[in-house]
Tab-separated table of C-alpha atoms in Angstrom:
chain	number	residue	atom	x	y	z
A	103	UNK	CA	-48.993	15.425	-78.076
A	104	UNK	CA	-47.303	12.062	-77.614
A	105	UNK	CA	-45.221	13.765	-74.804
A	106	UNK	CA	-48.283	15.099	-72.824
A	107	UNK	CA	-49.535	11.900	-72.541
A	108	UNK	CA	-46.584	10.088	-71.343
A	109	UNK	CA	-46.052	13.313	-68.807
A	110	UNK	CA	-50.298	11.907	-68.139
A	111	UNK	CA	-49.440	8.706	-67.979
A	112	UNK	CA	-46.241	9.305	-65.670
A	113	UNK	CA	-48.393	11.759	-63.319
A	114	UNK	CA	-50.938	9.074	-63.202
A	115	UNK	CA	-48.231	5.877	-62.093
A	116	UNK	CA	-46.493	8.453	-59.409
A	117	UNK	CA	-50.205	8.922	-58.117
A	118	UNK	CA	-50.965	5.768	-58.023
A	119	UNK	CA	-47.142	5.070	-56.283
A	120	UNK	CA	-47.854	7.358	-53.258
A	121	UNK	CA	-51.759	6.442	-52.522
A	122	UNK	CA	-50.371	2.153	-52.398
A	123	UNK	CA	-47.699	3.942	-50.001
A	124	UNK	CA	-50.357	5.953	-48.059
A	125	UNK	CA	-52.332	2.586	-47.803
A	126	UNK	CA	-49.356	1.195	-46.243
A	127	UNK	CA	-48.675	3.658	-44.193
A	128	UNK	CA	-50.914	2.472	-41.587
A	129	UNK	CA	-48.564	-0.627	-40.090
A	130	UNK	CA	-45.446	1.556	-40.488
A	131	UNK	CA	-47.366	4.242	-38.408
A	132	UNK	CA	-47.838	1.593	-35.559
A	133	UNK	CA	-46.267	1.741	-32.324
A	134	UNK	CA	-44.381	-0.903	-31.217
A	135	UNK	CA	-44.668	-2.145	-27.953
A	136	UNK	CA	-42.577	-5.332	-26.525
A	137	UNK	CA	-44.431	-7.562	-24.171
A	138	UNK	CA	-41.993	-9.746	-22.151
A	139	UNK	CA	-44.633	-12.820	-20.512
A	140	UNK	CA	-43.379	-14.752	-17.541
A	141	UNK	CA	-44.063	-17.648	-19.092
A	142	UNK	CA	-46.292	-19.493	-22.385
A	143	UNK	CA	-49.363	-20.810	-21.106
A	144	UNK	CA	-53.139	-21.415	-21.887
A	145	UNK	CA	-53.564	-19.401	-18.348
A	146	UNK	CA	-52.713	-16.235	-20.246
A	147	UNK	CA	-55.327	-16.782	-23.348
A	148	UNK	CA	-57.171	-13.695	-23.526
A	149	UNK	CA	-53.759	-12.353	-24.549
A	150	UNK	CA	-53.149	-14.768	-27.505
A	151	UNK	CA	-56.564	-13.829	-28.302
A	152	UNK	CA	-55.700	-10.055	-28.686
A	153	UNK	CA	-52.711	-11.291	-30.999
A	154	UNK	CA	-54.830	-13.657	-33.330
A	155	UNK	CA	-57.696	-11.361	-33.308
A	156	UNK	CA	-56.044	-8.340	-34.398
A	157	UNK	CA	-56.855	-6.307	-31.559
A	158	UNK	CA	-53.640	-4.482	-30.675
A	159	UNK	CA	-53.450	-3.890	-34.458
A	160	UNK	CA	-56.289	-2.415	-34.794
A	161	UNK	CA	-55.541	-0.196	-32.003
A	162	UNK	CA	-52.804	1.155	-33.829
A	163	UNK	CA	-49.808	-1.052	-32.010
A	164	UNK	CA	-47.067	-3.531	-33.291
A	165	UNK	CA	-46.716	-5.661	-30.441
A	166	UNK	CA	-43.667	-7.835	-30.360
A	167	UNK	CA	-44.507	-10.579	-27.753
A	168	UNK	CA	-41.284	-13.221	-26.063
A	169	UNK	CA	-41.606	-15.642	-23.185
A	170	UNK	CA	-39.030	-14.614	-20.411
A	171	UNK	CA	-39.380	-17.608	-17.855
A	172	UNK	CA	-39.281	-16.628	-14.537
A	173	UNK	CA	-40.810	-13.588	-12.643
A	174	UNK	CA	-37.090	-12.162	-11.728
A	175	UNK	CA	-36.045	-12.601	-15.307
A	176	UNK	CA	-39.290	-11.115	-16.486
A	177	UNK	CA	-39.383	-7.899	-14.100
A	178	UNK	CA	-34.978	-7.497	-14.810
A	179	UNK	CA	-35.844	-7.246	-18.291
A	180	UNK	CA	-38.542	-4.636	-17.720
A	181	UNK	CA	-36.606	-2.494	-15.528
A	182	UNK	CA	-33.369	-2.233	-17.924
A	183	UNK	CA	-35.715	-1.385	-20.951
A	184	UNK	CA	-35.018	-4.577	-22.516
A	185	UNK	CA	-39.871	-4.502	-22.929
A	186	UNK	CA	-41.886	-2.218	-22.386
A	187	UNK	CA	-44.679	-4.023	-20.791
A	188	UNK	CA	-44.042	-7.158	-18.840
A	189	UNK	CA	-46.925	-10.052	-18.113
A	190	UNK	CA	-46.441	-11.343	-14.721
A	191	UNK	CA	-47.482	-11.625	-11.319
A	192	UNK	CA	-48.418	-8.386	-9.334
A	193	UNK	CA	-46.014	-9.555	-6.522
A	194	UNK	CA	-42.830	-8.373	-8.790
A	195	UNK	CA	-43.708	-4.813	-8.617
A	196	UNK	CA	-44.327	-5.011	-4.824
A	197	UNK	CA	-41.104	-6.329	-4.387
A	198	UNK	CA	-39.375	-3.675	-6.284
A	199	UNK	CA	-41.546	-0.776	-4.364
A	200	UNK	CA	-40.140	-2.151	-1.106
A	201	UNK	CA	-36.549	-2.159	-2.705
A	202	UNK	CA	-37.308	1.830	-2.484
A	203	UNK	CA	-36.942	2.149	-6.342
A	204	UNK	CA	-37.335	5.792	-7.797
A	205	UNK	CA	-39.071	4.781	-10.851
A	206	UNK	CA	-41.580	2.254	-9.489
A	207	UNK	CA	-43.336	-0.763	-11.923
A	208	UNK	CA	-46.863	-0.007	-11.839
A	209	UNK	CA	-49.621	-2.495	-12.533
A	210	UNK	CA	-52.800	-0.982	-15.147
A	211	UNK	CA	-53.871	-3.841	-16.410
A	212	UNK	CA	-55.334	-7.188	-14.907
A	213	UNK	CA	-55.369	-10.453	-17.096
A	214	UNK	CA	-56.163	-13.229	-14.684
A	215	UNK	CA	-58.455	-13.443	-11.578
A	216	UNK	CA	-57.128	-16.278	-10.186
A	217	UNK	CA	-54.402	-18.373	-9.535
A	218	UNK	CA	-54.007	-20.692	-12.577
A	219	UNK	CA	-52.847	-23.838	-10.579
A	220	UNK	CA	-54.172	-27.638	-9.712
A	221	UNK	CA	-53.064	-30.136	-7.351
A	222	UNK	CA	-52.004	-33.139	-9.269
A	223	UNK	CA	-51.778	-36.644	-7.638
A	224	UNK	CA	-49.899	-39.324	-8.217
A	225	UNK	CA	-53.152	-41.257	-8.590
A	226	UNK	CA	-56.701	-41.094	-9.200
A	227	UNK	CA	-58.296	-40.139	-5.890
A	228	UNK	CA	-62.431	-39.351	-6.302
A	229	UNK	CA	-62.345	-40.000	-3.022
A	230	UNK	CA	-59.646	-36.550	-2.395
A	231	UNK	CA	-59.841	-34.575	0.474
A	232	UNK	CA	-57.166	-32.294	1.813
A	233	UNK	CA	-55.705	-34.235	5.110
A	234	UNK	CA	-54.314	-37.269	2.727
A	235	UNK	CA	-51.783	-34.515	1.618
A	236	UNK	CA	-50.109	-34.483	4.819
A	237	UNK	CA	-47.218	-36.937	4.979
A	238	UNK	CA	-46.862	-36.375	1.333
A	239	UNK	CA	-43.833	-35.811	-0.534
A	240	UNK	CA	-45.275	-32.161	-2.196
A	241	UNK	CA	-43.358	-30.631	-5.384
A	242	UNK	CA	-44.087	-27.092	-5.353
A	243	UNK	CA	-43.262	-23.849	-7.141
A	244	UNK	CA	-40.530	-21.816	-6.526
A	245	UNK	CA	-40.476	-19.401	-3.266
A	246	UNK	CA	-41.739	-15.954	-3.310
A	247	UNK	CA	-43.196	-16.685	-6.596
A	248	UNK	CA	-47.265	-16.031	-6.850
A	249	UNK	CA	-48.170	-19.892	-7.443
A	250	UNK	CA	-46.099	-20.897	-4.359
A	251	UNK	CA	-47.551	-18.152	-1.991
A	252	UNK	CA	-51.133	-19.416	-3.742
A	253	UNK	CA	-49.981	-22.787	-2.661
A	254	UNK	CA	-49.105	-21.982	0.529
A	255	UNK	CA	-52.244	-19.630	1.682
A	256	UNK	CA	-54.515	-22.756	0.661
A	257	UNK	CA	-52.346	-24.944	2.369
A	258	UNK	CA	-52.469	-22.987	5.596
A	259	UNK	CA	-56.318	-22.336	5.295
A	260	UNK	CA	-56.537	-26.154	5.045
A	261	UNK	CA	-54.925	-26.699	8.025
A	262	UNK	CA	-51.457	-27.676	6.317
A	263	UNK	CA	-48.299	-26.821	7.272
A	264	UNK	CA	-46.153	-26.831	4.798
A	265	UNK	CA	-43.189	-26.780	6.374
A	266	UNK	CA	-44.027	-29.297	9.300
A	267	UNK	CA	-46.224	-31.468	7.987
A	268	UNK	CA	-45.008	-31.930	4.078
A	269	UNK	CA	-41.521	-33.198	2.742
A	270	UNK	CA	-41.524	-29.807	0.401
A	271	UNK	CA	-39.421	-29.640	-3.100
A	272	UNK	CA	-39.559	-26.168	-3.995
A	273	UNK	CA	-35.525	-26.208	-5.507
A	274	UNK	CA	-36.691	-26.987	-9.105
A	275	UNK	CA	-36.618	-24.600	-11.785
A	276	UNK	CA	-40.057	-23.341	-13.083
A	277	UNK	CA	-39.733	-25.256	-16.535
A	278	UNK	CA	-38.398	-28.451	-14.737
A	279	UNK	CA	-41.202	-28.823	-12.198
A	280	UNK	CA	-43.147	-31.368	-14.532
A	281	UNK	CA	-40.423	-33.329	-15.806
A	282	UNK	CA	-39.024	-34.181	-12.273
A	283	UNK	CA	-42.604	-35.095	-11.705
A	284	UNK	CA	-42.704	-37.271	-14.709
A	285	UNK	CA	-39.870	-39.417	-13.902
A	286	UNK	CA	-40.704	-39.839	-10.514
A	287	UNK	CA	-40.480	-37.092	-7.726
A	288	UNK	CA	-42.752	-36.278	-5.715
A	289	UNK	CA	-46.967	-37.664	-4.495
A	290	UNK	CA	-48.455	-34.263	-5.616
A	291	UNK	CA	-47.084	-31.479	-7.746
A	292	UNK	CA	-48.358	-28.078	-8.384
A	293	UNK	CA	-49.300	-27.706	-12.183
A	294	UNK	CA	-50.407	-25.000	-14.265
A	295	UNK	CA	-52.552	-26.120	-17.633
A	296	UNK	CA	-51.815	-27.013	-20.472
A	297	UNK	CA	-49.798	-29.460	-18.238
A	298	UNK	CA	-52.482	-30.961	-16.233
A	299	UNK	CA	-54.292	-31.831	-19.526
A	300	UNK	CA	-51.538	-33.807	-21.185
A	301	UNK	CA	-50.403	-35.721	-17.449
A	302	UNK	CA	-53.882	-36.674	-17.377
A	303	UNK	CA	-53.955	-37.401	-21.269
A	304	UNK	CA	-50.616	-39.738	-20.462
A	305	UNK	CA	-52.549	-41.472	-17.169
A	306	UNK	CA	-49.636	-39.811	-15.023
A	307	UNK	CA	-52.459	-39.244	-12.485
A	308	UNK	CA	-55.523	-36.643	-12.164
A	309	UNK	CA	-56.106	-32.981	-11.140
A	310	UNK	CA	-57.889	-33.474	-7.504
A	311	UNK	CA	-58.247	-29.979	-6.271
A	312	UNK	CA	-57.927	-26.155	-7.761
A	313	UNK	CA	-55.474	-24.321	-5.913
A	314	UNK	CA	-57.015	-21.013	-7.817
A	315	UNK	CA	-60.443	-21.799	-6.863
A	316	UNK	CA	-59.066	-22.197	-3.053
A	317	UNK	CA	-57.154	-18.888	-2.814
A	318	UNK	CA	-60.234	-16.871	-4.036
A	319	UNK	CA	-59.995	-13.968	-6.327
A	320	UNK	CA	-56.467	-12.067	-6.621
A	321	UNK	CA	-55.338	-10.204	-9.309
A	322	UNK	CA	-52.840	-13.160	-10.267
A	323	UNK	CA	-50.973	-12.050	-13.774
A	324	UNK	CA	-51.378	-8.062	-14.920
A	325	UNK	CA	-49.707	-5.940	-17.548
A	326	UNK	CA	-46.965	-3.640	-15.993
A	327	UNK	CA	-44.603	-1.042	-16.775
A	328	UNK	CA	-42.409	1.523	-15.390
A	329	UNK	CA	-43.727	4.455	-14.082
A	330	UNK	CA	-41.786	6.793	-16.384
A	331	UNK	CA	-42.722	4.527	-19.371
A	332	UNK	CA	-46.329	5.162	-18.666
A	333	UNK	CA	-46.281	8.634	-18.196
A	334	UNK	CA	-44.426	9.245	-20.868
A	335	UNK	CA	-46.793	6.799	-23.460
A	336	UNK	CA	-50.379	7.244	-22.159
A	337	UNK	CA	-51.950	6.857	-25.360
A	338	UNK	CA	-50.472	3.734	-26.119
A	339	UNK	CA	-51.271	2.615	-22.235
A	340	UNK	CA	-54.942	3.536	-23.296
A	341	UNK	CA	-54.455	1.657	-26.519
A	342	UNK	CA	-53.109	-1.092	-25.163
A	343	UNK	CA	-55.479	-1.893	-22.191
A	344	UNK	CA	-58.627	-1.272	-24.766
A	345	UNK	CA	-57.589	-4.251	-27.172
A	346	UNK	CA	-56.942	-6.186	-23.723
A	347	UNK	CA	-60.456	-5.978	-22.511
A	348	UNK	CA	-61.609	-6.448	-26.458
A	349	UNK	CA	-60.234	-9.953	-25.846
A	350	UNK	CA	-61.609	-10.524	-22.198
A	351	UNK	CA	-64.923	-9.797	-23.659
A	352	UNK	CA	-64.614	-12.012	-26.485
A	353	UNK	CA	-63.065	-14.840	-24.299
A	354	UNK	CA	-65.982	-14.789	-22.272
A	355	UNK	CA	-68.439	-14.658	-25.187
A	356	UNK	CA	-66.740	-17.601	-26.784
A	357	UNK	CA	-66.721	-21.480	-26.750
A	358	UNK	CA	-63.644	-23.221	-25.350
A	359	UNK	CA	-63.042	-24.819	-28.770
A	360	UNK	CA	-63.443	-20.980	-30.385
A	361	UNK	CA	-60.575	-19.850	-27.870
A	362	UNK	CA	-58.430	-23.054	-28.834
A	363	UNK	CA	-58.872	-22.179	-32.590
A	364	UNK	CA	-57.796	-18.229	-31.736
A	365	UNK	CA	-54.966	-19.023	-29.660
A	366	UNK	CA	-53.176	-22.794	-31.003
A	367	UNK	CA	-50.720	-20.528	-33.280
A	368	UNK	CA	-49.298	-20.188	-30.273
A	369	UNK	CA	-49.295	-23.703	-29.058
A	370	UNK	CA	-48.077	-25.700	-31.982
A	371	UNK	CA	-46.487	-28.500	-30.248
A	372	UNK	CA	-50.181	-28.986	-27.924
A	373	UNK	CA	-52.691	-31.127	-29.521
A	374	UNK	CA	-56.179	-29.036	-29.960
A	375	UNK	CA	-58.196	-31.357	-27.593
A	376	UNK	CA	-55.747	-30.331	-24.836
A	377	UNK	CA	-55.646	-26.902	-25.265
A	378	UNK	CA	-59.604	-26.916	-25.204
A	379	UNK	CA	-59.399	-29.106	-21.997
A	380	UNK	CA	-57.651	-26.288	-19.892
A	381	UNK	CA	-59.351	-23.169	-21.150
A	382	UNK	CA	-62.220	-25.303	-20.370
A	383	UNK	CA	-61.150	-25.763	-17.195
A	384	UNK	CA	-60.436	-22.125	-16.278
A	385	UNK	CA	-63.691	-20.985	-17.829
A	386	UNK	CA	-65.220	-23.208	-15.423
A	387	UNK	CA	-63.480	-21.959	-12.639
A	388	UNK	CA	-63.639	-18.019	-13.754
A	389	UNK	CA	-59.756	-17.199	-14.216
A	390	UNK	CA	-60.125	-15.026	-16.694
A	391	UNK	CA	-60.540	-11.792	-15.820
A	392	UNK	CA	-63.499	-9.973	-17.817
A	393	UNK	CA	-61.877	-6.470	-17.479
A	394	UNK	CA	-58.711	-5.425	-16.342
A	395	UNK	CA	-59.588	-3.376	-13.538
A	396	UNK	CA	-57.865	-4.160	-10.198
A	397	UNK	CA	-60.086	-4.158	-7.647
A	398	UNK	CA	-59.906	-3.373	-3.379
A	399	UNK	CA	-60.968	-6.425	-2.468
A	400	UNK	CA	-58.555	-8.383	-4.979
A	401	UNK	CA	-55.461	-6.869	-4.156
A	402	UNK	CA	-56.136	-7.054	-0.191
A	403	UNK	CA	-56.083	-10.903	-1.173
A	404	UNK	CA	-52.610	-10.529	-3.006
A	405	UNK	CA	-51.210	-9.013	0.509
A	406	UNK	CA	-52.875	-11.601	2.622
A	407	UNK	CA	-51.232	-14.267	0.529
A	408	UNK	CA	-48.059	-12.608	0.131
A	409	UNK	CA	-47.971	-11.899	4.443
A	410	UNK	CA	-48.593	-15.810	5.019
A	411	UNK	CA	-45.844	-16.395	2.882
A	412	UNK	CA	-44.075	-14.257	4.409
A	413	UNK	CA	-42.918	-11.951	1.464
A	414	UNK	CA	-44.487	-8.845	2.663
A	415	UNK	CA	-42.649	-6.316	4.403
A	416	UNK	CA	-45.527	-3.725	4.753
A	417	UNK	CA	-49.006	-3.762	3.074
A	418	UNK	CA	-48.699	-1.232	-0.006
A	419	UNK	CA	-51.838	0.561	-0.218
A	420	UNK	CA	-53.121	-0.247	-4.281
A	421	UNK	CA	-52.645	3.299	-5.138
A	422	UNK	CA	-48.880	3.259	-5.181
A	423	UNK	CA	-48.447	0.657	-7.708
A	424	UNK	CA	-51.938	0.410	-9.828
A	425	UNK	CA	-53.269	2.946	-12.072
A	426	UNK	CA	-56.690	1.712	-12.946
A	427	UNK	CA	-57.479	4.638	-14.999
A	428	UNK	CA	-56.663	2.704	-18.444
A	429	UNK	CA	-58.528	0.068	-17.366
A	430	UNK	CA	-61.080	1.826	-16.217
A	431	UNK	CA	-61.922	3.569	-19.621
A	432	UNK	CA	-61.551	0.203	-21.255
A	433	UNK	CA	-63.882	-0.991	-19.220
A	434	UNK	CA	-66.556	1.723	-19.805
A	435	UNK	CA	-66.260	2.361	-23.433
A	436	UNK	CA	-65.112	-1.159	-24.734
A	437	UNK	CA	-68.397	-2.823	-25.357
């Protein structure tokens, strides 16, 4: 008798051993997907939000995020495998389709709407217009890069030439743009926020004009992968691009100070009130995105920027590089 019920009793613990196991099953199950973003920045929140809120989890994925600065470094490490989905400016994967590349990077998901940039001046100016930037000594972003081609295009349609009528920096390395500003170079400087926020926090000067608001609506930063990686994963594609618009949705549906509080893990070394400054500024100005379809009218403004700049060797019809179907069935059952 005694034996039966430690053979019941031992049933009962093995039972009980594989349904904890089963429970647990769920995050071994996941799929893990590595996200490689050009850079860390309050411009990209929706995507924090999709982290803190559990959104890719839910949707079944593991998602391994790491900041690769620069949009060459970003797009090398997508093309040799080293992520599986890169966060960066839909300019990369142009450049590699005119390359000629057999297995092309192809955009399916759009994050921001517009460029996430502000001119910064030396001083406060509420008196700003664009004519006292000629003469000026401008520090600007690094050539063939999205937020120098912004730059430029409003420039141009401001009656600035950069090249003629500006002393132009554009030789400084992404991450060292605001410190050369800091100590000294330069009259304006092209800034993305949080920066802006903490300059103007340390009376280094004021944000004057919106270089995003300028250059109109452009599918600035999307989600990307390779061609063969999407074919060969479209369930996680789908996956993927439905927890993005979940967090598009719930960035517009939210309070600046809301979004702060979702996406500071992420920010530890940024004091709260700045953090809330800049999404506050690009709510104002409608960066983000509210679903991650990439629109005609959109991407005809990517080539028109990229041709001023001179980047463009022939204007790539959306359909070569963008599948919107994953963001289009986001879009429509995501509510």
């Amino acid at each position: 008798m005694k034996n039966k019920k430690k053979l019941s009793l031992s049933l009962m613990i093995l039972a009980l051993c594989f349904s904890v196991l089963a429970g647990c099953g769920g995050d071994s199950a996941a799929v893990k997907v590595k996200i490689g973003e050009v850079t860390r920045s309050v411009f990209y929140a929706p995507e924090y939000v999709a982290l803190s809120q559990n959104f890719f989890k839910e949707e079944g994925l593991d998602v391994e995020l790491q900041t690769i600065p620069g949009g060459d470094k970003t797009m090398t490490a997508l093309l040799s495998g080293a992520v599986d989905v890169a966060l960066v400016g839909p300019e990369t994967s142009i450049y590699v389709y005119q390359q000629g590349a057999d297995d092309p990077v192809i955009t399916f998901a759009q994050l921001t709407q517009r460029d996430g940039t502000f001119l910064f001046a030396r001083k406060p100016d509420a008196d700003f217009n664009w004519d006292k930037v000629k003469g000026s000594t401008f520090l600007g972003q690094r050539k063939g890069g999205m937020p120098q081609m912004a730059g430029a295009f409003t420039l141009f349609n401001k009656g600035i030439d950069a090249e003629k009528d500006l002393t132009l920096i554009q030789n400084i390395d992404f991450a060292n743009i605001a410190g050369a500003f800091a100590s000294g170079t330069g009259d304006y400087v092209q800034l993305f926020e949080p920066q802006a926020s903490i300059f103007e926090s340390e009376d280094r000067g004021q944000v004057v004009a919106s270089f995003g608001v300028e250059s109109g609506y452009l599918p600035y930063t999307a989600f990307m992968s390779k061609g063969s990686y999407i074919k060969k994963n479209t369930d996680t594609m789908q996956k993927f691009t439905n927890a993005i618009q979940r967090a598009q949705l719930w960035v517009k549906e939210h309070s600046p100070e809301e979004i702060a509080d979702a996406v500071l893990p992420y920010f530890d070394k940024t004091e709260r009130e700045i953090v809330i400054s800049a999404i506050k500024r690009y709510k104002e100005q409608d960066t983000y995105a509210v679903d991650p379809v990439v629109d005609n009218e959109e991407w005809n403004n990517l080539l028109d920027v990229m041709d001023n700049a001179g980047e463009l060797k022939e204007r790539v019809p959306a359909e070569k590089i963008v599948n919107n179907s994953f963001a289009e069935k986001a879009k429509d059952n995501v509510k």
